[in-house]
Tab-separated table of C-alpha atoms in Angstrom:
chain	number	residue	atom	x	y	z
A	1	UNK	CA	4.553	-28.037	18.099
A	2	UNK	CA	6.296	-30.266	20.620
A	3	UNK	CA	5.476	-33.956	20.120
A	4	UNK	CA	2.874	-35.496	22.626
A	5	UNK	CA	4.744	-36.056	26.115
A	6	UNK	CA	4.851	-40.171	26.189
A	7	UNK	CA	2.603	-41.045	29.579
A	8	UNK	CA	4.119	-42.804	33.007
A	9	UNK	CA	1.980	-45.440	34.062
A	10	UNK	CA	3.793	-46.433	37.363
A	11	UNK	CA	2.428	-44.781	39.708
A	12	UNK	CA	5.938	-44.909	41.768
A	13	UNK	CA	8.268	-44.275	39.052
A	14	UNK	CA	5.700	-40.943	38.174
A	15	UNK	CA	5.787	-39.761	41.376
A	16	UNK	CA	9.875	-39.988	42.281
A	17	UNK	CA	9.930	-38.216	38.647
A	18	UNK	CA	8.945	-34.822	39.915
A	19	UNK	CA	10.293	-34.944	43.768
A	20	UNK	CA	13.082	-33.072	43.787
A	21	UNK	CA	15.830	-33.478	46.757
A	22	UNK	CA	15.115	-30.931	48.840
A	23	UNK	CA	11.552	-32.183	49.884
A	24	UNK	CA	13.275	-34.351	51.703
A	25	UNK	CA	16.574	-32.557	52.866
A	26	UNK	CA	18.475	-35.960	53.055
A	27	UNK	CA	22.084	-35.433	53.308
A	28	UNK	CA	24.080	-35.611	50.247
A	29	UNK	CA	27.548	-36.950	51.095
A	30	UNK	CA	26.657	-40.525	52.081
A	31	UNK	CA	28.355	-42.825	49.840
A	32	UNK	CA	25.460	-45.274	49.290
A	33	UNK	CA	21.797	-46.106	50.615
A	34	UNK	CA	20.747	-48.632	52.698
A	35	UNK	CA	18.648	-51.018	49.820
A	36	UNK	CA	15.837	-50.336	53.058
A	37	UNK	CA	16.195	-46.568	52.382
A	38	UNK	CA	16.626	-45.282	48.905
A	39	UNK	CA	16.619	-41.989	48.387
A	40	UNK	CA	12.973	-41.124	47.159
A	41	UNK	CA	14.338	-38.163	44.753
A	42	UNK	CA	14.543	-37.924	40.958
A	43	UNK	CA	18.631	-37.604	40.841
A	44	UNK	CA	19.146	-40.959	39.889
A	45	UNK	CA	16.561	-40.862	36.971
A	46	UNK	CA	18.171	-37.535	36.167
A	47	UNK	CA	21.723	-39.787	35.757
A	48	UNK	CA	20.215	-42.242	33.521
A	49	UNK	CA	18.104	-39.945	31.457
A	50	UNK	CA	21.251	-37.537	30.986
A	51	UNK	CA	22.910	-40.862	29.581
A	52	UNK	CA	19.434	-42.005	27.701
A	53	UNK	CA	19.648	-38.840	26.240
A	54	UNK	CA	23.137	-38.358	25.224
A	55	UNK	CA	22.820	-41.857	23.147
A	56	UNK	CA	19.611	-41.122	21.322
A	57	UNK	CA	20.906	-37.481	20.637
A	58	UNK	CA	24.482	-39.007	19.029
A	59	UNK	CA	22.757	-41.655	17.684
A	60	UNK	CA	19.705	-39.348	15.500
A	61	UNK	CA	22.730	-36.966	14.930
A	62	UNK	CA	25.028	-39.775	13.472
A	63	UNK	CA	21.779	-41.091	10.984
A	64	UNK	CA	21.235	-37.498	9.633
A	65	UNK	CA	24.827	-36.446	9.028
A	66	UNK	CA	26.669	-40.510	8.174
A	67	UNK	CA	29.435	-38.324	7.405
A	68	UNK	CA	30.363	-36.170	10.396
A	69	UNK	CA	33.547	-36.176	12.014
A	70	UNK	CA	33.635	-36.810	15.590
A	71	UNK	CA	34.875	-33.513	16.672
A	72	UNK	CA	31.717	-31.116	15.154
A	73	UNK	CA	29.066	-34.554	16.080
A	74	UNK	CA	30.498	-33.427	20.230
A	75	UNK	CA	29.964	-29.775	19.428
A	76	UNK	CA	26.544	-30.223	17.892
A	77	UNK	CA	25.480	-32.911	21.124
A	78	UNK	CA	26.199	-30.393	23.381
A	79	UNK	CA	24.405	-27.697	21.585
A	80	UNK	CA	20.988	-29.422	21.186
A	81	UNK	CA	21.234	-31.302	25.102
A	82	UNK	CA	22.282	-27.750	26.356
A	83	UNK	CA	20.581	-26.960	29.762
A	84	UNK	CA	18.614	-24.148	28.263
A	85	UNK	CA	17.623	-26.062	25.394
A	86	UNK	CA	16.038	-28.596	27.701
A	87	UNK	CA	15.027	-26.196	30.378
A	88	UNK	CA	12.907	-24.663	27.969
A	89	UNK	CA	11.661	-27.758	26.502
A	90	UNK	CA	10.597	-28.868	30.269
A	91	UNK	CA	8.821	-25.537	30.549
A	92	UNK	CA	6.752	-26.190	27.259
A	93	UNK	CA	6.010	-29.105	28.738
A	94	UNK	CA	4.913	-27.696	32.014
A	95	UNK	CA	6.771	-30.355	33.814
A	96	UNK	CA	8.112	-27.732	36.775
A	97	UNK	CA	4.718	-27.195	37.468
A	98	UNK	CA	4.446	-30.488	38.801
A	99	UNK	CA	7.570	-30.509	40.717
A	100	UNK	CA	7.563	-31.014	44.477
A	101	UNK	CA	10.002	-29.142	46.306
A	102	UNK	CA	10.497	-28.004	49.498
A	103	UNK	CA	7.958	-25.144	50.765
A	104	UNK	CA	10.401	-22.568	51.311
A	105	UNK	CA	12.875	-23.007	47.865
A	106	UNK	CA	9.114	-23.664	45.713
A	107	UNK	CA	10.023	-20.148	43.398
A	108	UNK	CA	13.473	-20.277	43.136
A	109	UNK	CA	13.611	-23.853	42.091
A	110	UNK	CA	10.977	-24.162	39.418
A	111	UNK	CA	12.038	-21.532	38.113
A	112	UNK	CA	15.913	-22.451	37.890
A	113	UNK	CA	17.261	-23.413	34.723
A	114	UNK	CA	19.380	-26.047	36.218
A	115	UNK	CA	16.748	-27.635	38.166
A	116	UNK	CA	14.190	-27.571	34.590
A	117	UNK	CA	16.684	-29.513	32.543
A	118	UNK	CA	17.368	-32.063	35.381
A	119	UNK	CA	13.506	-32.926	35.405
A	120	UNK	CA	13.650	-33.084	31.489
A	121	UNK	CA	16.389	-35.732	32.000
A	122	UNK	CA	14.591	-37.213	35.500
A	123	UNK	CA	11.387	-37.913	32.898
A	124	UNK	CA	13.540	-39.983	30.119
A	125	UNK	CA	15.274	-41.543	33.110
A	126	UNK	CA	11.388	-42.641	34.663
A	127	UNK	CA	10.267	-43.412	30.598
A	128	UNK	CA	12.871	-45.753	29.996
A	129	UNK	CA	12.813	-47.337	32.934
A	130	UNK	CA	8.774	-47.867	32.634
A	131	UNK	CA	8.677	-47.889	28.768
A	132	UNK	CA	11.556	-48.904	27.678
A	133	UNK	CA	14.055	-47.392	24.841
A	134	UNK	CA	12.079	-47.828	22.047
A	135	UNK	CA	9.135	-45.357	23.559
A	136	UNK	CA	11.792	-43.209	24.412
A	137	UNK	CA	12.959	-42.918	20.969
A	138	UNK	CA	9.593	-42.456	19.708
A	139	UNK	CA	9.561	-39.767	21.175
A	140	UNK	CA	12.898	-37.884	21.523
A	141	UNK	CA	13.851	-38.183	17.791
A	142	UNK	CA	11.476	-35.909	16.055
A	143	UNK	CA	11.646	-33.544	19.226
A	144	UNK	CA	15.085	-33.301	19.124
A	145	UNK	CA	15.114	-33.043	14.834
A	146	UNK	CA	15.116	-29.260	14.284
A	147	UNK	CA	17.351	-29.061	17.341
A	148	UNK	CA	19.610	-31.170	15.699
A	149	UNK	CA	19.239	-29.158	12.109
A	150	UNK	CA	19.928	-25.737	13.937
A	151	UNK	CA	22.878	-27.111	15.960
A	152	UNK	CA	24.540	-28.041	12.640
A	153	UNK	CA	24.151	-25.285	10.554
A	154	UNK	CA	25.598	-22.954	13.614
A	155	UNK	CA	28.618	-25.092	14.016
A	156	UNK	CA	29.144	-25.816	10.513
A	157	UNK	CA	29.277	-22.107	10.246
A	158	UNK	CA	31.477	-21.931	12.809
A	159	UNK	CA	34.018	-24.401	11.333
A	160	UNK	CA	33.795	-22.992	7.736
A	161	UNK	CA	34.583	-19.875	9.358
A	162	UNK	CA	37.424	-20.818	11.318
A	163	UNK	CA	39.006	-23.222	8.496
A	164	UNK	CA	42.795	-22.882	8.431
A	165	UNK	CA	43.892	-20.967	4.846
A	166	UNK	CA	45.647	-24.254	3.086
A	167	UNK	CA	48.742	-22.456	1.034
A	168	UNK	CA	50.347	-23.885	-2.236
A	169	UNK	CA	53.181	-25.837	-0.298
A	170	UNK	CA	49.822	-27.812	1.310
A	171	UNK	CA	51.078	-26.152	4.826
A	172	UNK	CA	47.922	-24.108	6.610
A	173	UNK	CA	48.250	-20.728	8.487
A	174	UNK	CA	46.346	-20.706	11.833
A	175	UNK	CA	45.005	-18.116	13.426
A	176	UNK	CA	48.678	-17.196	14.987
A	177	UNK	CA	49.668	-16.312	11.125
A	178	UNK	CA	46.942	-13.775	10.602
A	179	UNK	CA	46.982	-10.219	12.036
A	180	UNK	CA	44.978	-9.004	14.678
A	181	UNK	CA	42.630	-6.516	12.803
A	182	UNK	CA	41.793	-10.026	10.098
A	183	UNK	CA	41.449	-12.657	12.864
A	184	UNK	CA	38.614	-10.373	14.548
A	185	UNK	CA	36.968	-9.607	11.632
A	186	UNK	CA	36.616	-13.253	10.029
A	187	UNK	CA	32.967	-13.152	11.000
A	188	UNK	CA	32.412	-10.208	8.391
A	189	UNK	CA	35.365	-9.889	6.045
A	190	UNK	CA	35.534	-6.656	3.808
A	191	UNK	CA	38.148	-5.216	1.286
A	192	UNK	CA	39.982	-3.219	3.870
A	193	UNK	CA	40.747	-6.593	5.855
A	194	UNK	CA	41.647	-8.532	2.253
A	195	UNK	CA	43.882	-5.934	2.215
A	196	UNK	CA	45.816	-5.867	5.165
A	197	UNK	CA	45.795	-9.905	4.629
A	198	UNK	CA	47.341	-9.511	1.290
A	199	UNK	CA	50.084	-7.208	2.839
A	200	UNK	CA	51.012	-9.620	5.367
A	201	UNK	CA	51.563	-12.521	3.003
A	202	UNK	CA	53.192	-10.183	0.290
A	203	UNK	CA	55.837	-9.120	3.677
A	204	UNK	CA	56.407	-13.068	4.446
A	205	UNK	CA	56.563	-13.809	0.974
A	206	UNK	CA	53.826	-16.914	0.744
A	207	UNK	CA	50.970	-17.206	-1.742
A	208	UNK	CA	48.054	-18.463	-1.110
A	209	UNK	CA	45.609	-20.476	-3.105
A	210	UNK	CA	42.205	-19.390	-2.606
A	211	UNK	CA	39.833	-22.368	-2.936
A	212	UNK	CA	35.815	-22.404	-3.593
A	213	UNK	CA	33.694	-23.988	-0.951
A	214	UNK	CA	30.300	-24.023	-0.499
A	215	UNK	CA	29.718	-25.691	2.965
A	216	UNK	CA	28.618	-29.309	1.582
């Protein structure tokens, strides 16, 4: 069950949250607004709430895992603030529902995937303007939690998988070193692949010290 979706009590932030650009068909390559004429649209919630997002996501991420390297932390981030990820989480919500769009685009837009993960961000944009950051995290961090366990384990899979093979002399063979039939298979290794491995390091004469690990 999705945590309970944090109310808007300004009436004008609530109702730029769900109007979506092409109610108002206002051209998009001016530079900058008149302060008299701001674009009434979500976009600009949608640009803060992407960046709301992102540092709540990183930040829940770097409290749960203290010892993740940068590189897999980006990979899992991206993972978990995906556009289907949130698209589907806007859904749950029923926040399209509540979109305004223009009369003619009304099915093709709510039901983009694009256009269901911008509100998602266009709503923590409103929030934190309304709420604040706190609110916002309230909220965010135990929806985003299993995201954040499921986005690990697949890319910590993924790296354990795709570890270089570390050889006595402390050099590593990358995936240029292996041949083709082993590199394809790493997913599901059998005998017939340890084979062919074995022959290729018995024809380049190097060894290679097989080392236990379990993931942790």
């Amino acid at each position: 069950n999705l945590p309970p979706l944090p109310h808007v009590h300004d009436e004008r932030i609530e109702n730029q949250i769900f109007t979506h650009r092409s109610l108002f068909g206002r051209p998009t390559h001016v530079f900058e607004d008149r302060a008299d004429d701001l674009a009434p649209d979500n976009e600009k919630f949608e640009h803060l709430g992407d960046t709301v997002l992102g540092l709540v996501v990183t930040t829940q991420i770097q409290q749960m895992y203290p010892g993740l390297r940068v590189g897999p932390s980006t990979k899992i981030r991206a993972l978990v603030v995906g556009n289907q990820n949130l698209a589907a989480i806007s859904v749950k919500y029923k926040l399209p529902e509540r979109l305004k769009v223009h009369a003619a685009q009304v099915v093709s837009l709510k039901a983009s995937v694009n256009v269901q993960a911008d509100l998602f961000e266009a709503y923590v944009g409103g929030l934190f303007l309304h709420r604040g950051l706190s609110v916002v995290e309230a909220w965010l961090k135990p929806l985003f939690r299993p995201y954040i366990i499921c986005a690990y384990e697949q890319v910590r899979q993924h790296h354990t998988v795709t570890r270089p093979f570390h050889t006595r002399a402390g050099s590593s063979m990358d995936s240029t070193d292996l041949p083709m039939s082993v590199e394809d298979a790493r997913g599901s290794p059998t005998a017939g692949h340890l084979a062919l491995f074995n022959q290729h390091l018995s024809r380049n004469n190097r060894e290679v010290e097989w080392i236990y690990f379990d993931g942790s």
